[in-house]
PDB file of C-alpha atoms and ligand atoms in Angstrom:
ATOM      1  CA  UNK A   6     -32.582   9.740  24.465  1.00 50.00           C
ATOM      2  CA  UNK A   7     -33.048  11.779  21.119  1.00 55.00           C
ATOM      3  CA  UNK A   8     -30.663  11.581  18.783  1.00 59.00           C
ATOM      4  CA  UNK A   9     -28.782  14.400  17.018  1.00 63.00           C
ATOM      5  CA  UNK A  10     -29.574  15.466  13.498  1.00 68.00           C
ATOM      6  CA  UNK A  11     -26.537  16.286  11.497  1.00 66.00           C
ATOM      7  CA  UNK A  12     -27.494  20.217  11.678  1.00 65.00           C
ATOM      8  CA  UNK A  13     -27.634  20.098  15.588  1.00 66.00           C
ATOM      9  CA  UNK A  14     -24.064  18.187  15.809  1.00 67.00           C
ATOM     10  CA  UNK A  15     -22.407  20.863  13.893  1.00 64.00           C
ATOM     11  CA  UNK A  16     -23.159  23.168  16.408  1.00 77.00           C
ATOM     12  CA  UNK A  17     -22.364  21.151  19.248  1.00 94.00           C
ATOM     13  CA  UNK A  18     -19.954  21.929  21.889  1.00 97.00           C
ATOM     14  CA  UNK A  19     -17.740  19.202  23.074  1.00 98.00           C
ATOM     15  CA  UNK A  20     -15.453  19.859  26.137  1.00 98.00           C
ATOM     16  CA  UNK A  21     -12.074  17.733  26.602  1.00 98.00           C
ATOM     17  CA  UNK A  22     -10.948  17.393  29.860  1.00 98.00           C
ATOM     18  CA  UNK A  23      -7.169  17.434  29.805  1.00 98.00           C
ATOM     19  CA  UNK A  24      -5.879  14.779  32.084  1.00 98.00           C
ATOM     20  CA  UNK A  25      -2.263  14.575  30.873  1.00 96.00           C
ATOM     21  CA  UNK A  26      -0.662  16.014  33.689  1.00 96.00           C
ATOM     22  CA  UNK A  27      -2.231  13.756  36.246  1.00 95.00           C
ATOM     23  CA  UNK A  28      -3.553  10.704  34.900  1.00 93.00           C
ATOM     24  CA  UNK A  29      -0.979  10.885  32.378  1.00 94.00           C
ATOM     25  CA  UNK A  30       2.221  11.586  33.916  1.00 93.00           C
ATOM     26  CA  UNK A  31       0.999   9.560  36.994  1.00 91.00           C
ATOM     27  CA  UNK A  32       1.016   5.972  35.038  1.00 88.00           C
ATOM     28  CA  UNK A  33       4.488   6.976  33.207  1.00 87.00           C
ATOM     29  CA  UNK A  34       7.671   5.941  35.165  1.00 86.00           C
ATOM     30  CA  UNK A  35       9.566   9.213  35.190  1.00 88.00           C
ATOM     31  CA  UNK A  36       9.021  12.222  37.112  1.00 91.00           C
ATOM     32  CA  UNK A  37       8.767  15.578  35.784  1.00 94.00           C
ATOM     33  CA  UNK A  38      10.278  18.487  37.728  1.00 96.00           C
ATOM     34  CA  UNK A  39       7.374  20.717  39.143  1.00 97.00           C
ATOM     35  CA  UNK A  40       8.495  23.793  36.819  1.00 98.00           C
ATOM     36  CA  UNK A  41       8.000  21.172  33.823  1.00 97.00           C
ATOM     37  CA  UNK A  42       4.515  20.524  34.815  1.00 97.00           C
ATOM     38  CA  UNK A  43       3.658  23.907  35.404  1.00 98.00           C
ATOM     39  CA  UNK A  44       4.860  24.862  31.964  1.00 98.00           C
ATOM     40  CA  UNK A  45       2.813  21.999  30.530  1.00 98.00           C
ATOM     41  CA  UNK A  46      -0.370  22.966  32.285  1.00 98.00           C
ATOM     42  CA  UNK A  47       0.180  26.960  30.975  1.00 98.00           C
ATOM     43  CA  UNK A  48       0.708  25.651  27.484  1.00 98.00           C
ATOM     44  CA  UNK A  49      -2.693  23.662  27.724  1.00 98.00           C
ATOM     45  CA  UNK A  50      -4.363  26.645  28.839  1.00 98.00           C
ATOM     46  CA  UNK A  51      -2.810  28.490  25.914  1.00 98.00           C
ATOM     47  CA  UNK A  52      -4.222  25.869  23.803  1.00 98.00           C
ATOM     48  CA  UNK A  53      -7.761  26.544  24.695  1.00 98.00           C
ATOM     49  CA  UNK A  54      -8.321  23.805  27.510  1.00 98.00           C
ATOM     50  CA  UNK A  55     -10.332  24.676  30.238  1.00 98.00           C
ATOM     51  CA  UNK A  56     -10.550  21.850  32.577  1.00 98.00           C
ATOM     52  CA  UNK A  57      -7.377  20.165  33.378  1.00 98.00           C
ATOM     53  CA  UNK A  58      -6.568  17.688  36.145  1.00 98.00           C
ATOM     54  CA  UNK A  59      -3.343  19.175  37.499  1.00 98.00           C
ATOM     55  CA  UNK A  60      -2.625  16.740  40.427  1.00 97.00           C
ATOM     56  CA  UNK A  61      -3.253  13.781  42.784  1.00 96.00           C
ATOM     57  CA  UNK A  62      -3.804  14.418  46.647  1.00 97.00           C
ATOM     58  CA  UNK A  63      -2.998  11.107  47.685  1.00 94.00           C
ATOM     59  CA  UNK A  64      -0.328   9.665  49.691  1.00 90.00           C
ATOM     60  CA  UNK A  65       3.070  10.373  47.956  1.00 89.00           C
ATOM     61  CA  UNK A  66       4.722   7.082  48.923  1.00 88.00           C
ATOM     62  CA  UNK A  67       2.069   5.790  46.663  1.00 86.00           C
ATOM     63  CA  UNK A  68       2.007   8.178  43.730  1.00 89.00           C
ATOM     64  CA  UNK A  69       5.387   9.722  43.958  1.00 89.00           C
ATOM     65  CA  UNK A  70       5.009  11.549  40.618  1.00 89.00           C
ATOM     66  CA  UNK A  71       2.452  13.341  42.240  1.00 92.00           C
ATOM     67  CA  UNK A  72       4.428  14.398  45.421  1.00 93.00           C
ATOM     68  CA  UNK A  73       4.691  18.100  44.451  1.00 96.00           C
ATOM     69  CA  UNK A  74       0.646  18.301  44.235  1.00 97.00           C
ATOM     70  CA  UNK A  75       0.912  21.491  46.462  1.00 98.00           C
ATOM     71  CA  UNK A  76       3.777  23.088  44.698  1.00 98.00           C
ATOM     72  CA  UNK A  77       2.035  22.620  41.122  1.00 98.00           C
ATOM     73  CA  UNK A  78      -1.091  24.152  42.433  1.00 98.00           C
ATOM     74  CA  UNK A  79       1.048  27.087  44.225  1.00 98.00           C
ATOM     75  CA  UNK A  80       2.961  27.924  40.898  1.00 98.00           C
ATOM     76  CA  UNK A  81      -0.294  27.919  38.889  1.00 98.00           C
ATOM     77  CA  UNK A  82      -1.852  31.520  37.720  1.00 96.00           C
ATOM     78  CA  UNK A  83      -5.117  31.661  38.628  1.00 96.00           C
ATOM     79  CA  UNK A  84      -7.145  31.800  34.925  1.00 96.00           C
ATOM     80  CA  UNK A  85     -10.638  32.931  34.834  1.00 96.00           C
ATOM     81  CA  UNK A  86     -12.874  30.049  33.722  1.00 96.00           C
ATOM     82  CA  UNK A  87     -10.014  27.593  33.697  1.00 98.00           C
ATOM     83  CA  UNK A  88     -10.672  24.784  36.385  1.00 98.00           C
ATOM     84  CA  UNK A  89      -7.694  23.095  37.973  1.00 98.00           C
ATOM     85  CA  UNK A  90      -9.060  19.548  38.859  1.00 98.00           C
ATOM     86  CA  UNK A  91      -7.485  17.739  41.783  1.00 98.00           C
ATOM     87  CA  UNK A  92      -7.781  13.964  42.238  1.00 97.00           C
ATOM     88  CA  UNK A  93      -8.911  12.877  45.624  1.00 97.00           C
ATOM     89  CA  UNK A  94      -9.857   9.714  47.014  1.00 96.00           C
ATOM     90  CA  UNK A  95     -10.616  10.598  50.612  1.00 96.00           C
ATOM     91  CA  UNK A  96     -11.611  13.040  53.084  1.00 97.00           C
ATOM     92  CA  UNK A  97      -7.996  13.603  53.857  1.00 97.00           C
ATOM     93  CA  UNK A  98      -7.203  14.302  50.012  1.00 97.00           C
ATOM     94  CA  UNK A  99     -10.074  16.676  49.581  1.00 98.00           C
ATOM     95  CA  UNK A 100      -8.806  18.746  52.656  1.00 98.00           C
ATOM     96  CA  UNK A 101      -5.395  18.874  50.921  1.00 98.00           C
ATOM     97  CA  UNK A 102      -7.224  19.915  47.126  1.00 98.00           C
ATOM     98  CA  UNK A 103      -9.387  22.749  49.007  1.00 98.00           C
ATOM     99  CA  UNK A 104      -6.312  24.009  50.759  1.00 98.00           C
ATOM    100  CA  UNK A 105      -4.201  23.963  47.830  1.00 98.00           C
ATOM    101  CA  UNK A 106      -7.024  26.058  45.958  1.00 98.00           C
ATOM    102  CA  UNK A 107      -8.540  23.456  43.310  1.00 98.00           C
ATOM    103  CA  UNK A 108     -11.788  24.940  42.119  1.00 98.00           C
ATOM    104  CA  UNK A 109     -12.663  21.244  40.860  1.00 98.00           C
ATOM    105  CA  UNK A 110     -12.384  17.851  42.220  1.00 98.00           C
ATOM    106  CA  UNK A 111     -12.411  14.335  40.851  1.00 98.00           C
ATOM    107  CA  UNK A 112     -13.162  11.471  42.809  1.00 98.00           C
ATOM    108  CA  UNK A 113     -13.078   7.994  41.813  1.00 97.00           C
ATOM    109  CA  UNK A 114     -14.808   4.983  42.515  1.00 97.00           C
ATOM    110  CA  UNK A 115     -14.897   1.518  40.612  1.00 97.00           C
ATOM    111  CA  UNK A 116     -17.552  -1.176  39.256  1.00 98.00           C
ATOM    112  CA  UNK A 117     -15.673  -4.186  40.679  1.00 98.00           C
ATOM    113  CA  UNK A 118     -14.259  -4.777  44.025  1.00 98.00           C
ATOM    114  CA  UNK A 119     -11.365  -6.666  43.224  1.00 97.00           C
ATOM    115  CA  UNK A 120     -10.364  -3.328  41.025  1.00 96.00           C
ATOM    116  CA  UNK A 121     -11.395  -0.872  43.854  1.00 96.00           C
ATOM    117  CA  UNK A 122      -8.933  -2.898  46.523  1.00 96.00           C
ATOM    118  CA  UNK A 123      -5.874  -2.827  44.221  1.00 93.00           C
ATOM    119  CA  UNK A 124      -6.729   0.587  43.130  1.00 90.00           C
ATOM    120  CA  UNK A 125      -7.639   2.426  46.162  1.00 91.00           C
ATOM    121  CA  UNK A 126      -7.389  -0.308  48.877  1.00 94.00           C
ATOM    122  CA  UNK A 127     -11.351  -0.108  49.585  1.00 96.00           C
ATOM    123  CA  UNK A 128     -14.439  -2.128  48.499  1.00 98.00           C
ATOM    124  CA  UNK A 129     -16.768  -0.341  46.114  1.00 98.00           C
ATOM    125  CA  UNK A 130     -18.793   0.451  49.072  1.00 98.00           C
ATOM    126  CA  UNK A 131     -16.480   2.376  51.077  1.00 98.00           C
ATOM    127  CA  UNK A 132     -15.278   4.332  47.841  1.00 98.00           C
ATOM    128  CA  UNK A 133     -19.045   5.520  47.371  1.00 98.00           C
ATOM    129  CA  UNK A 134     -19.295   6.275  50.887  1.00 98.00           C
ATOM    130  CA  UNK A 135     -16.260   8.608  50.771  1.00 98.00           C
ATOM    131  CA  UNK A 136     -17.614  10.039  47.850  1.00 98.00           C
ATOM    132  CA  UNK A 137     -21.066  10.853  49.879  1.00 98.00           C
ATOM    133  CA  UNK A 138     -18.841  12.436  52.357  1.00 98.00           C
ATOM    134  CA  UNK A 139     -16.894  14.617  50.162  1.00 98.00           C
ATOM    135  CA  UNK A 140     -19.538  15.536  47.958  1.00 98.00           C
ATOM    136  CA  UNK A 141     -21.381  17.666  50.348  1.00 98.00           C
ATOM    137  CA  UNK A 142     -18.016  19.230  51.958  1.00 98.00           C
ATOM    138  CA  UNK A 143     -17.198  20.172  48.231  1.00 98.00           C
ATOM    139  CA  UNK A 144     -20.494  21.786  47.355  1.00 98.00           C
ATOM    140  CA  UNK A 145     -20.379  23.814  50.868  1.00 98.00           C
ATOM    141  CA  UNK A 146     -16.956  24.938  49.854  1.00 98.00           C
ATOM    142  CA  UNK A 147     -18.057  26.267  46.146  1.00 98.00           C
ATOM    143  CA  UNK A 148     -15.756  23.357  44.676  1.00 98.00           C
ATOM    144  CA  UNK A 149     -17.099  21.843  41.499  1.00 98.00           C
ATOM    145  CA  UNK A 150     -17.215  17.791  42.377  1.00 98.00           C
ATOM    146  CA  UNK A 151     -17.020  14.919  39.715  1.00 98.00           C
ATOM    147  CA  UNK A 152     -16.886  11.444  40.361  1.00 98.00           C
ATOM    148  CA  UNK A 153     -15.605   8.507  37.864  1.00 98.00           C
ATOM    149  CA  UNK A 154     -16.472   5.124  37.720  1.00 98.00           C
ATOM    150  CA  UNK A 155     -13.252   3.134  36.819  1.00 97.00           C
ATOM    151  CA  UNK A 156     -13.439  -0.261  35.040  1.00 97.00           C
ATOM    152  CA  UNK A 157     -17.007   0.407  33.753  1.00 98.00           C
ATOM    153  CA  UNK A 158     -16.473  -1.567  30.794  1.00 98.00           C
ATOM    154  CA  UNK A 159     -14.314  -4.314  31.786  1.00 97.00           C
ATOM    155  CA  UNK A 160     -11.759  -5.207  34.190  1.00 97.00           C
ATOM    156  CA  UNK A 161      -8.824  -6.607  34.567  1.00 95.00           C
ATOM    157  CA  UNK A 162      -9.386  -8.972  37.380  1.00 96.00           C
ATOM    158  CA  UNK A 163     -12.764  -9.701  37.028  1.00 97.00           C
ATOM    159  CA  UNK A 164     -13.433  -9.552  33.324  1.00 97.00           C
ATOM    160  CA  UNK A 165     -16.881  -8.360  31.958  1.00 98.00           C
ATOM    161  CA  UNK A 166     -18.625  -5.738  33.959  1.00 98.00           C
ATOM    162  CA  UNK A 167     -22.536  -5.945  33.825  1.00 98.00           C
ATOM    163  CA  UNK A 168     -24.409  -3.047  32.828  1.00 98.00           C
ATOM    164  CA  UNK A 169     -26.486  -3.433  35.656  1.00 98.00           C
ATOM    165  CA  UNK A 170     -23.580  -3.215  38.036  1.00 98.00           C
ATOM    166  CA  UNK A 171     -22.704   0.357  36.651  1.00 98.00           C
ATOM    167  CA  UNK A 172     -26.454   1.494  36.761  1.00 98.00           C
ATOM    168  CA  UNK A 173     -26.872   0.560  40.197  1.00 98.00           C
ATOM    169  CA  UNK A 174     -23.419   2.400  41.398  1.00 98.00           C
ATOM    170  CA  UNK A 175     -23.869   5.562  39.342  1.00 98.00           C
ATOM    171  CA  UNK A 176     -27.620   5.491  40.718  1.00 98.00           C
ATOM    172  CA  UNK A 177     -26.152   5.837  44.528  1.00 98.00           C
ATOM    173  CA  UNK A 178     -23.412   8.474  43.288  1.00 98.00           C
ATOM    174  CA  UNK A 179     -25.900  10.511  41.591  1.00 98.00           C
ATOM    175  CA  UNK A 180     -27.912  11.196  44.862  1.00 98.00           C
ATOM    176  CA  UNK A 181     -24.794  13.511  46.185  1.00 98.00           C
ATOM    177  CA  UNK A 182     -25.323  15.914  43.436  1.00 98.00           C
ATOM    178  CA  UNK A 183     -22.243  15.523  41.160  1.00 98.00           C
ATOM    179  CA  UNK A 184     -21.233  17.992  38.543  1.00 98.00           C
ATOM    180  CA  UNK A 185     -20.969  14.975  36.230  1.00 98.00           C
ATOM    181  CA  UNK A 186     -20.390  11.326  36.400  1.00 98.00           C
ATOM    182  CA  UNK A 187     -17.874   9.410  34.160  1.00 98.00           C
ATOM    183  CA  UNK A 188     -17.787   6.059  32.927  1.00 98.00           C
ATOM    184  CA  UNK A 189     -13.900   5.362  32.666  1.00 98.00           C
ATOM    185  CA  UNK A 190     -12.542   2.330  30.118  1.00 97.00           C
ATOM    186  CA  UNK A 191      -9.493   2.148  32.544  1.00 95.00           C
ATOM    187  CA  UNK A 192      -8.100  -0.891  30.707  1.00 95.00           C
ATOM    188  CA  UNK A 193      -9.042   0.168  26.968  1.00 96.00           C
ATOM    189  CA  UNK A 194     -11.309  -3.038  26.348  1.00 97.00           C
ATOM    190  CA  UNK A 195     -14.692  -1.272  25.207  1.00 98.00           C
ATOM    191  CA  UNK A 196     -15.986  -1.089  21.709  1.00 98.00           C
ATOM    192  CA  UNK A 197     -18.126   1.373  20.398  1.00 98.00           C
ATOM    193  CA  UNK A 198     -21.573  -0.265  20.623  1.00 98.00           C
ATOM    194  CA  UNK A 199     -20.756  -1.218  24.363  1.00 98.00           C
ATOM    195  CA  UNK A 200     -20.057   2.267  24.662  1.00 98.00           C
ATOM    196  CA  UNK A 201     -23.607   3.124  23.311  1.00 98.00           C
ATOM    197  CA  UNK A 202     -25.505   0.730  25.313  1.00 98.00           C
ATOM    198  CA  UNK A 203     -23.738   1.487  28.645  1.00 98.00           C
ATOM    199  CA  UNK A 204     -24.309   5.112  28.021  1.00 98.00           C
ATOM    200  CA  UNK A 205     -28.272   4.506  27.204  1.00 98.00           C
ATOM    201  CA  UNK A 206     -28.271   2.369  30.091  1.00 98.00           C
ATOM    202  CA  UNK A 207     -26.912   4.830  32.461  1.00 98.00           C
ATOM    203  CA  UNK A 208     -28.965   7.840  31.071  1.00 98.00           C
ATOM    204  CA  UNK A 209     -32.287   6.179  31.621  1.00 98.00           C
ATOM    205  CA  UNK A 210     -31.356   5.752  35.353  1.00 98.00           C
ATOM    206  CA  UNK A 211     -29.875   9.441  35.538  1.00 98.00           C
ATOM    207  CA  UNK A 212     -31.304  11.411  32.807  1.00 97.00           C
ATOM    208  CA  UNK A 213     -30.248  14.756  34.860  1.00 97.00           C
ATOM    209  CA  UNK A 214     -27.047  14.142  35.459  1.00 98.00           C
ATOM    210  CA  UNK A 215     -24.541  15.130  32.777  1.00 98.00           C
ATOM    211  CA  UNK A 216     -21.913  12.186  31.630  1.00 98.00           C
ATOM    212  CA  UNK A 217     -18.505  12.187  31.072  1.00 98.00           C
ATOM    213  CA  UNK A 218     -16.297   9.663  29.149  1.00 98.00           C
ATOM    214  CA  UNK A 219     -12.550   8.298  29.830  1.00 98.00           C
ATOM    215  CA  UNK A 220     -11.174   6.286  27.247  1.00 98.00           C
ATOM    216  CA  UNK A 221      -7.836   4.421  26.723  1.00 97.00           C
ATOM    217  CA  UNK A 222      -6.454   3.234  23.327  1.00 97.00           C
ATOM    218  CA  UNK A 223      -4.890  -0.027  24.367  1.00 96.00           C
ATOM    219  CA  UNK A 224      -6.571  -2.061  21.723  1.00 96.00           C
ATOM    220  CA  UNK A 225      -7.038   1.001  19.358  1.00 97.00           C
ATOM    221  CA  UNK A 226     -10.971   1.672  19.826  1.00 98.00           C
ATOM    222  CA  UNK A 227     -10.671   4.737  22.043  1.00 98.00           C
ATOM    223  CA  UNK A 228     -11.065   7.210  19.163  1.00 98.00           C
ATOM    224  CA  UNK A 229     -14.125   5.251  17.692  1.00 98.00           C
ATOM    225  CA  UNK A 230     -15.158   5.219  21.219  1.00 98.00           C
ATOM    226  CA  UNK A 231     -15.295   8.715  21.650  1.00 98.00           C
ATOM    227  CA  UNK A 232     -17.417   8.994  18.728  1.00 98.00           C
ATOM    228  CA  UNK A 233     -19.805   6.831  19.865  1.00 98.00           C
ATOM    229  CA  UNK A 234     -20.175   8.374  23.200  1.00 98.00           C
ATOM    230  CA  UNK A 235     -20.485  11.903  21.757  1.00 98.00           C
ATOM    231  CA  UNK A 236     -23.316  10.376  18.977  1.00 97.00           C
ATOM    232  CA  UNK A 237     -25.116   9.297  21.976  1.00 97.00           C
ATOM    233  CA  UNK A 238     -25.235  12.745  23.599  1.00 97.00           C
ATOM    234  CA  UNK A 239     -22.239  12.631  25.837  1.00 98.00           C
ATOM    235  CA  UNK A 240     -20.718  16.452  25.714  1.00 98.00           C
ATOM    236  CA  UNK A 241     -17.278  15.948  27.630  1.00 98.00           C
ATOM    237  CA  UNK A 242     -14.381  13.383  27.292  1.00 98.00           C
ATOM    238  CA  UNK A 243     -11.372  13.004  29.141  1.00 98.00           C
ATOM    239  CA  UNK A 244      -8.007  13.243  26.903  1.00 98.00           C
ATOM    240  CA  UNK A 245      -4.516  13.511  27.497  1.00 98.00           C
ATOM    241  CA  UNK A 246      -2.261  15.487  25.336  1.00 98.00           C
ATOM    242  CA  UNK A 247       0.193  13.298  23.265  1.00 98.00           C
ATOM    243  CA  UNK A 248      -1.568  10.137  24.762  1.00 97.00           C
ATOM    244  CA  UNK A 249       0.571  10.099  27.912  1.00 95.00           C
ATOM    245  CA  UNK A 250      -0.193   7.702  30.293  1.00 93.00           C
ATOM    246  CA  UNK A 251       0.491   4.117  29.948  1.00 82.00           C
ATOM    247  CA  UNK A 252      -2.107   1.442  30.759  1.00 78.00           C
ATOM    248  CA  UNK A 253      -1.263  -0.231  34.033  1.00 75.00           C
ATOM    249  CA  UNK A 254      -2.318  -3.624  32.830  1.00 78.00           C
ATOM    250  CA  UNK A 255      -0.812  -3.739  30.083  1.00 79.00           C
ATOM    251  CA  UNK A 256       2.754  -2.800  30.122  1.00 80.00           C
ATOM    252  CA  UNK A 257       3.816  -2.244  26.477  1.00 80.00           C
ATOM    253  CA  UNK A 258       0.549  -0.835  25.693  1.00 84.00           C
ATOM    254  CA  UNK A 259      -1.008   2.731  24.676  1.00 88.00           C
ATOM    255  CA  UNK A 260      -3.316   4.283  27.894  1.00 92.00           C
ATOM    256  CA  UNK A 261      -5.165   7.551  27.514  1.00 96.00           C
ATOM    257  CA  UNK A 262      -6.501   8.656  24.551  1.00 98.00           C
ATOM    258  CA  UNK A 263      -4.734  11.802  22.920  1.00 98.00           C
ATOM    259  CA  UNK A 264      -6.370  15.008  23.315  1.00 98.00           C
ATOM    260  CA  UNK A 265      -5.051  16.002  19.931  1.00 98.00           C
ATOM    261  CA  UNK A 266      -6.285  13.044  18.051  1.00 98.00           C
ATOM    262  CA  UNK A 267      -9.755  13.693  19.731  1.00 98.00           C
ATOM    263  CA  UNK A 268      -9.450  17.432  18.672  1.00 98.00           C
ATOM    264  CA  UNK A 269      -8.612  16.630  14.982  1.00 98.00           C
ATOM    265  CA  UNK A 270     -11.784  13.802  14.780  1.00 97.00           C
ATOM    266  CA  UNK A 271     -14.086  16.343  16.505  1.00 97.00           C
ATOM    267  CA  UNK A 272     -13.172  19.583  14.467  1.00 96.00           C
ATOM    268  CA  UNK A 273     -13.066  18.232  11.342  1.00 95.00           C
ATOM    269  CA  UNK A 274     -16.328  16.478  12.083  1.00 95.00           C
ATOM    270  CA  UNK A 275     -18.029  19.853  12.682  1.00 95.00           C
ATOM    271  CA  UNK A 276     -17.799  19.714  16.512  1.00 96.00           C
ATOM    272  CA  UNK A 277     -16.722  22.744  18.368  1.00 97.00           C
ATOM    273  CA  UNK A 278     -13.755  22.382  21.178  1.00 97.00           C
ATOM    274  CA  UNK A 279     -12.504  25.673  21.623  1.00 97.00           C
ATOM    275  CA  UNK A 280      -8.998  23.852  21.065  1.00 98.00           C
ATOM    276  CA  UNK A 281      -6.313  25.422  18.849  1.00 98.00           C
ATOM    277  CA  UNK A 282      -5.191  22.016  17.181  1.00 98.00           C
ATOM    278  CA  UNK A 283      -1.623  23.457  16.270  1.00 97.00           C
ATOM    279  CA  UNK A 284      -0.846  24.758  19.726  1.00 98.00           C
ATOM    280  CA  UNK A 285      -1.874  21.364  20.925  1.00 98.00           C
ATOM    281  CA  UNK A 286       0.281  19.690  18.613  1.00 98.00           C
ATOM    282  CA  UNK A 287       3.398  21.788  19.691  1.00 98.00           C
ATOM    283  CA  UNK A 288       2.620  21.173  23.142  1.00 98.00           C
ATOM    284  CA  UNK A 289       2.894  17.176  22.616  1.00 98.00           C
ATOM    285  CA  UNK A 290       6.109  17.932  20.597  1.00 98.00           C
ATOM    286  CA  UNK A 291       7.453  19.894  23.375  1.00 98.00           C
ATOM    287  CA  UNK A 292       6.618  17.287  26.127  1.00 97.00           C
ATOM    288  CA  UNK A 293       8.486  14.607  24.006  1.00 97.00           C
ATOM    289  CA  UNK A 294      11.734  16.560  24.059  1.00 97.00           C
ATOM    290  CA  UNK A 295      11.212  17.242  27.950  1.00 96.00           C
ATOM    291  CA  UNK A 296      10.647  13.453  28.489  1.00 94.00           C
ATOM    292  CA  UNK A 297      13.250  12.250  25.757  1.00 94.00           C
ATOM    293  CA  UNK A 298      10.800   9.685  24.203  1.00 92.00           C
ATOM    294  CA  UNK A 299       7.911   9.656  21.969  1.00 94.00           C
ATOM    295  CA  UNK A 300       4.330  10.423  22.484  1.00 95.00           C
ATOM    296  CA  UNK A 301       1.949   7.641  21.187  1.00 95.00           C
ATOM    297  CA  UNK A 302      -0.745  10.241  19.620  1.00 97.00           C
ATOM    298  CA  UNK A 303      -1.138   9.824  15.772  1.00 97.00           C
ATOM    299  CA  UNK A 304      -1.986  13.467  14.973  1.00 97.00           C
ATOM    300  CA  UNK A 305       1.220  14.789  16.763  1.00 97.00           C
ATOM    301  CA  UNK A 306       3.146  12.819  14.148  1.00 97.00           C
ATOM    302  CA  UNK A 307       1.244  13.160  10.942  1.00 96.00           C
ATOM    303  CA  UNK A 308       0.252  16.813  11.811  1.00 95.00           C
ATOM    304  CA  UNK A 309      -2.964  18.474  11.382  1.00 94.00           C
ATOM    305  CA  UNK A 310      -5.127  18.877   7.880  1.00 94.00           C
ATOM    306  CA  UNK A 311      -5.499  20.898   6.227  1.00 90.00           C
ATOM    307  CA  UNK A 312      -2.177  22.895   6.514  1.00 81.00           C
ATOM    308  CA  UNK A 313      -2.620  26.457   7.379  1.00 64.00           C
ATOM    309  CA  UNK A 314      -0.753  28.847   4.662  1.00 55.00           C
TER     310      UNK A 314
HETATM  311 MG1   MG B 427      -6.442   7.057  32.081  1.00 56.64          MG
END
């Protein structure tokens, strides 16, 4: 892979995929009313986010926080060039997301069988087959389809994950022409050198498929990992407003990296994100007041810099 020069970096557009309304809220114990979720998503669109995970189309008994997936989609205004992403794990979920009007679906597989079983009740092979079933249906329906490899940097049950294992999985996933493949540090154990190495290994195998990265700040490495991914040529990162979304395998720890923390770091480094940082910080404060508890992000506490006068 060719490293970017400083001059090229300055012109690069980095897309942030906002996962707060789905991945973030799904991992929190409280359940927000539908109208609050809809307002949150509207505020994120107003701040400049253009790809937003809005709901999970899984069984409501498994994820009660997402039981109103259809109602959220029905209440959202359609905005040109804004993708509302529905998380799906199988054909049934895909059919629901399509019927609800999602313009993009996110599917999930895993790098280890023990994690796939615990998270999705299926083996890695079964989750890959579900992707192979769903991807062509999405393509036929003109729905954007992307897929995530969870625990790509480490597994809470199996420990270290061999990069070769991830490469083997992405090779299979790539055959069904995903919009992109995401590498997820689901439990927040990755470090920057590992991020660089895994991206290089995956790129060598599937140079034609764009990569996205999903980092958790569980051990305070998410912003460093995000920067390593961007410097390795990744143009798209997941993030959650306020950093909402715990880490299911470390109950007292922070989960998703905060969108405003990434926007601050990227824009001050000269990258374009298209996101209004002040509006995003306002949204994090608003969410904090709606939930009645603080959000973990750093930039929402400290504010942006320099101040607009
Ligand atoms: Mg997450």
